[in-house]
Amino acid sequence: MSSRAPLDELEEFPPTLREVMLRPRWIGLLVLCLIVAGVFAWLLQWQLARALAPDLIPEGATEEVRPITEIVEPADYLDGQLVGQRVDVTGTWDPEDFLLVTQRLNDGTEGVWVTGRLEAEGVSLAAAIGWAPDVESAERAAAELADAATDEPVELRGRLVSDEGPILAPGDDPYEMTRMSPAALLGQWGETDGSVYRPFVALEDETAGITDAGLEMIVADAPVEDETVNWLNLFYAVEWAVFAGFSFYLWYRLAKDAWERELEIFAGLDPDAIDEDDEG
């Protein structure tokens, strides 16, 4: 659509930019820009509310023991506000899948975690069972837990923790794990049927035979209650503010282009006419 003003709008003297902006067509376009900017402002406010909203989980809610099925679905990521949630789960141990995770600190002391695969209603759940001061003690404990594993369901309780992410083995053993990652454990487990929980559970009681196997319980403190800023939502809020400002800039730029075109007409420098003469 051409930005050239109709000839009947041209005056004896070149119009000012203000006079062009006050014409009905540009006032109408300004109203449209105000509506668009209003929508952007509403989206900005909505994103800011999400970015700066306080924790939606009531204080102390993570200390209430709830079934794991109420907290996270198999294969889903654990909501950041639910990290550390105490859960209970019932399942059976796979005697072939008691594995070690090294370089684990427990109350400031480095040692080894013994982990296991719990099969709960056809879904595999990685569990950090207990802590040992060295690899030899952890291997003995894992062997005792494997010997004691039966087809009888066990009821366990612990805190849900997000996958720490797998990393390459630091030493010569390619199967050594130093991060508690269900994704990495899955690669070393035997055949598994069904889905796998992405987070793992750090057991907090002795129902798994922790003491009998010579292990210490893993220190898993309650999550710290704090209010954090959602930076992604804050970034989106800034974007909406930029879009709102750009809508007014676009209006100003279009009006100024129309004004400059009229000045060219008054000066007898119509680019379209010049182009047509050059082509002829």
Short mmCIF file of N, CA and C in Angstrom, two decimals, residues 25-104:
data_model
loop_
_atom_site.label_atom_id
_atom_site.label_comp_id
_atom_site.label_asym_id
_atom_site.label_seq_id
_atom_site.Cartn_x
_atom_site.Cartn_y
_atom_site.Cartn_z
N ARG A 25 -6.18 9.45 9.05
CA ARG A 25 -5.65 8.12 8.79
C ARG A 25 -4.58 7.73 9.80
N TRP A 26 -3.73 8.70 10.19
CA TRP A 26 -2.66 8.40 11.13
C TRP A 26 -3.17 8.37 12.56
N ILE A 27 -4.20 9.14 12.86
CA ILE A 27 -4.83 9.02 14.17
C ILE A 27 -5.45 7.64 14.32
N GLY A 28 -6.13 7.16 13.24
CA GLY A 28 -6.72 5.83 13.28
C GLY A 28 -5.67 4.75 13.46
N LEU A 29 -4.54 4.89 12.75
CA LEU A 29 -3.47 3.90 12.90
C LEU A 29 -2.87 3.95 14.30
N LEU A 30 -2.79 5.15 14.88
CA LEU A 30 -2.28 5.29 16.25
C LEU A 30 -3.19 4.57 17.24
N VAL A 31 -4.50 4.68 17.04
CA VAL A 31 -5.45 3.97 17.91
C VAL A 31 -5.22 2.46 17.82
N LEU A 32 -5.01 1.97 16.60
CA LEU A 32 -4.73 0.54 16.41
C LEU A 32 -3.45 0.14 17.14
N CYS A 33 -2.43 1.00 17.04
CA CYS A 33 -1.17 0.71 17.74
C CYS A 33 -1.37 0.70 19.25
N LEU A 34 -2.23 1.57 19.76
CA LEU A 34 -2.52 1.59 21.20
C LEU A 34 -3.18 0.29 21.63
N ILE A 35 -4.08 -0.23 20.81
CA ILE A 35 -4.74 -1.50 21.14
C ILE A 35 -3.71 -2.64 21.17
N VAL A 36 -2.86 -2.66 20.13
CA VAL A 36 -1.83 -3.70 20.07
C VAL A 36 -0.87 -3.59 21.26
N ALA A 37 -0.45 -2.36 21.58
CA ALA A 37 0.45 -2.15 22.71
C ALA A 37 -0.22 -2.55 24.02
N GLY A 38 -1.55 -2.31 24.11
CA GLY A 38 -2.27 -2.72 25.32
C GLY A 38 -2.25 -4.22 25.51
N VAL A 39 -2.39 -4.96 24.40
CA VAL A 39 -2.31 -6.43 24.49
C VAL A 39 -0.92 -6.85 24.94
N PHE A 40 0.11 -6.22 24.35
CA PHE A 40 1.48 -6.54 24.74
C PHE A 40 1.72 -6.19 26.21
N ALA A 41 1.16 -5.08 26.67
CA ALA A 41 1.33 -4.68 28.08
C ALA A 41 0.69 -5.71 29.01
N TRP A 42 -0.47 -6.24 28.60
CA TRP A 42 -1.13 -7.26 29.42
C TRP A 42 -0.27 -8.52 29.49
N LEU A 43 0.30 -8.92 28.34
CA LEU A 43 1.18 -10.09 28.33
C LEU A 43 2.43 -9.84 29.17
N LEU A 44 2.95 -8.61 29.12
CA LEU A 44 4.10 -8.25 29.94
C LEU A 44 3.79 -8.42 31.43
N GLN A 45 2.63 -7.91 31.85
CA GLN A 45 2.23 -8.02 33.25
C GLN A 45 2.06 -9.47 33.66
N TRP A 46 1.48 -10.28 32.77
CA TRP A 46 1.27 -11.70 33.06
C TRP A 46 2.61 -12.42 33.23
N GLN A 47 3.57 -12.12 32.33
CA GLN A 47 4.87 -12.76 32.43
C GLN A 47 5.63 -12.32 33.68
N LEU A 48 5.51 -11.04 34.04
CA LEU A 48 6.15 -10.56 35.27
C LEU A 48 5.58 -11.24 36.50
N ALA A 49 4.25 -11.44 36.50
CA ALA A 49 3.63 -12.11 37.64
C ALA A 49 4.15 -13.54 37.78
N ARG A 50 4.36 -14.20 36.65
CA ARG A 50 4.90 -15.56 36.70
C ARG A 50 6.36 -15.57 37.09
N ALA A 51 7.11 -14.56 36.63
CA ALA A 51 8.54 -14.51 36.90
C ALA A 51 8.83 -14.21 38.37
N LEU A 52 7.99 -13.37 38.98
CA LEU A 52 8.25 -12.92 40.35
C LEU A 52 7.30 -13.55 41.35
N ALA A 53 6.51 -14.53 40.92
CA ALA A 53 5.55 -15.16 41.83
C ALA A 53 6.28 -15.92 42.91
N PRO A 54 5.81 -15.89 44.13
CA PRO A 54 6.43 -16.67 45.19
C PRO A 54 6.22 -18.16 44.95
N ASP A 55 6.94 -18.97 45.70
CA ASP A 55 6.82 -20.42 45.58
C ASP A 55 5.37 -20.85 45.74
N LEU A 56 4.88 -21.60 44.75
CA LEU A 56 3.50 -22.04 44.79
C LEU A 56 3.28 -23.21 45.74
N ILE A 57 4.36 -23.87 46.15
CA ILE A 57 4.26 -24.98 47.09
C ILE A 57 4.24 -24.42 48.50
N PRO A 58 3.23 -24.72 49.31
CA PRO A 58 3.18 -24.19 50.67
C PRO A 58 4.42 -24.59 51.46
N GLU A 59 4.82 -23.72 52.36
CA GLU A 59 6.00 -23.99 53.17
C GLU A 59 5.82 -25.28 53.96
N GLY A 60 6.82 -26.14 53.89
CA GLY A 60 6.78 -27.41 54.62
C GLY A 60 6.04 -28.53 53.90
N ALA A 61 5.49 -28.23 52.70
CA ALA A 61 4.72 -29.27 51.99
C ALA A 61 5.60 -30.43 51.56
N THR A 62 6.89 -30.16 51.29
CA THR A 62 7.77 -31.24 50.85
C THR A 62 8.06 -32.25 51.96
N GLU A 63 7.75 -31.87 53.21
CA GLU A 63 7.98 -32.79 54.33
C GLU A 63 6.82 -33.76 54.53
N GLU A 64 5.73 -33.51 53.87
CA GLU A 64 4.59 -34.42 53.94
C GLU A 64 4.85 -35.60 53.01
N VAL A 65 4.78 -36.80 53.54
CA VAL A 65 5.05 -38.00 52.74
C VAL A 65 3.85 -38.29 51.85
N ARG A 66 4.11 -38.36 50.54
CA ARG A 66 3.04 -38.61 49.58
C ARG A 66 3.45 -39.74 48.63
N PRO A 67 2.50 -40.44 48.06
CA PRO A 67 2.85 -41.48 47.07
C PRO A 67 3.58 -40.85 45.89
N ILE A 68 4.55 -41.54 45.38
CA ILE A 68 5.34 -41.00 44.27
C ILE A 68 4.49 -40.75 43.05
N THR A 69 3.42 -41.52 42.89
CA THR A 69 2.54 -41.34 41.73
C THR A 69 1.81 -40.01 41.75
N GLU A 70 1.71 -39.36 42.92
CA GLU A 70 1.07 -38.06 43.01
C GLU A 70 2.03 -36.92 42.70
N ILE A 71 3.33 -37.23 42.64
CA ILE A 71 4.35 -36.19 42.49
C ILE A 71 4.88 -36.10 41.07
N VAL A 72 5.14 -37.23 40.47
CA VAL A 72 5.74 -37.22 39.14
C VAL A 72 5.31 -38.48 38.39
N GLU A 73 5.12 -38.32 37.09
CA GLU A 73 4.77 -39.45 36.24
C GLU A 73 6.05 -40.08 35.68
N PRO A 74 6.02 -41.36 35.37
CA PRO A 74 7.19 -41.99 34.74
C PRO A 74 7.61 -41.24 33.48
N ALA A 75 8.92 -41.09 33.31
CA ALA A 75 9.53 -40.43 32.14
C ALA A 75 9.37 -38.92 32.15
N ASP A 76 8.68 -38.34 33.15
CA ASP A 76 8.53 -36.89 33.23
C ASP A 76 9.64 -36.29 34.09
N TYR A 77 9.95 -35.02 33.81
CA TYR A 77 10.93 -34.31 34.64
C TYR A 77 10.27 -33.88 35.95
N LEU A 78 11.08 -33.81 36.99
CA LEU A 78 10.58 -33.40 38.30
C LEU A 78 10.52 -31.89 38.37
N ASP A 79 9.35 -31.36 38.73
CA ASP A 79 9.17 -29.92 38.90
C ASP A 79 10.17 -29.42 39.94
N GLY A 80 10.84 -28.30 39.62
CA GLY A 80 11.86 -27.78 40.52
C GLY A 80 11.36 -27.52 41.93
N GLN A 81 10.08 -27.16 42.07
CA GLN A 81 9.53 -26.88 43.39
C GLN A 81 9.31 -28.15 44.20
N LEU A 82 9.37 -29.31 43.53
CA LEU A 82 9.12 -30.58 44.21
C LEU A 82 10.39 -31.37 44.49
N VAL A 83 11.55 -30.79 44.15
CA VAL A 83 12.81 -31.47 44.47
C VAL A 83 12.95 -31.56 45.98
N GLY A 84 13.20 -32.75 46.48
CA GLY A 84 13.29 -32.96 47.92
C GLY A 84 11.99 -33.43 48.55
N GLN A 85 10.94 -33.57 47.75
CA GLN A 85 9.66 -34.03 48.27
C GLN A 85 9.80 -35.45 48.84
N ARG A 86 9.28 -35.64 50.03
CA ARG A 86 9.30 -36.98 50.64
C ARG A 86 8.17 -37.81 50.03
N VAL A 87 8.52 -39.03 49.63
CA VAL A 87 7.55 -39.90 48.99
C VAL A 87 7.68 -41.30 49.57
N ASP A 88 6.64 -42.09 49.38
CA ASP A 88 6.74 -43.52 49.66
C ASP A 88 6.40 -44.29 48.40
N VAL A 89 6.99 -45.45 48.26
CA VAL A 89 6.82 -46.27 47.07
C VAL A 89 6.94 -47.73 47.47
N THR A 90 6.19 -48.56 46.81
CA THR A 90 6.22 -50.00 47.06
C THR A 90 6.64 -50.71 45.79
N GLY A 91 7.57 -51.65 45.92
CA GLY A 91 8.04 -52.39 44.75
C GLY A 91 8.95 -53.52 45.16
N THR A 92 9.59 -54.14 44.18
CA THR A 92 10.52 -55.25 44.43
C THR A 92 11.89 -54.91 43.87
N TRP A 93 12.92 -55.38 44.56
CA TRP A 93 14.29 -55.13 44.12
C TRP A 93 14.68 -56.12 43.03
N ASP A 94 15.44 -55.65 42.06
CA ASP A 94 16.06 -56.56 41.09
C ASP A 94 17.44 -56.91 41.63
N PRO A 95 17.70 -58.19 41.95
CA PRO A 95 18.99 -58.54 42.58
C PRO A 95 20.20 -58.31 41.67
N GLU A 96 19.99 -58.15 40.36
CA GLU A 96 21.11 -57.96 39.43
C GLU A 96 21.50 -56.50 39.25
N ASP A 97 20.73 -55.60 39.83
CA ASP A 97 20.92 -54.18 39.51
C ASP A 97 21.32 -53.33 40.71
N PHE A 98 22.09 -53.90 41.65
CA PHE A 98 22.66 -53.10 42.72
C PHE A 98 24.02 -52.61 42.25
N LEU A 99 24.14 -51.32 41.99
CA LEU A 99 25.34 -50.74 41.40
C LEU A 99 25.90 -49.65 42.31
N LEU A 100 27.16 -49.28 42.04
CA LEU A 100 27.86 -48.30 42.88
C LEU A 100 28.00 -46.97 42.14
N VAL A 101 27.94 -45.89 42.91
CA VAL A 101 28.23 -44.55 42.41
C VAL A 101 29.29 -43.96 43.34
N THR A 102 30.46 -43.66 42.79
CA THR A 102 31.60 -43.23 43.61
C THR A 102 31.63 -41.71 43.77
N GLN A 103 32.59 -41.28 44.58
CA GLN A 103 32.83 -39.85 44.82
C GLN A 103 31.59 -39.14 45.36
N ARG A 104 30.94 -39.78 46.32
CA ARG A 104 29.74 -39.19 46.91
C ARG A 104 30.04 -38.70 48.32
#
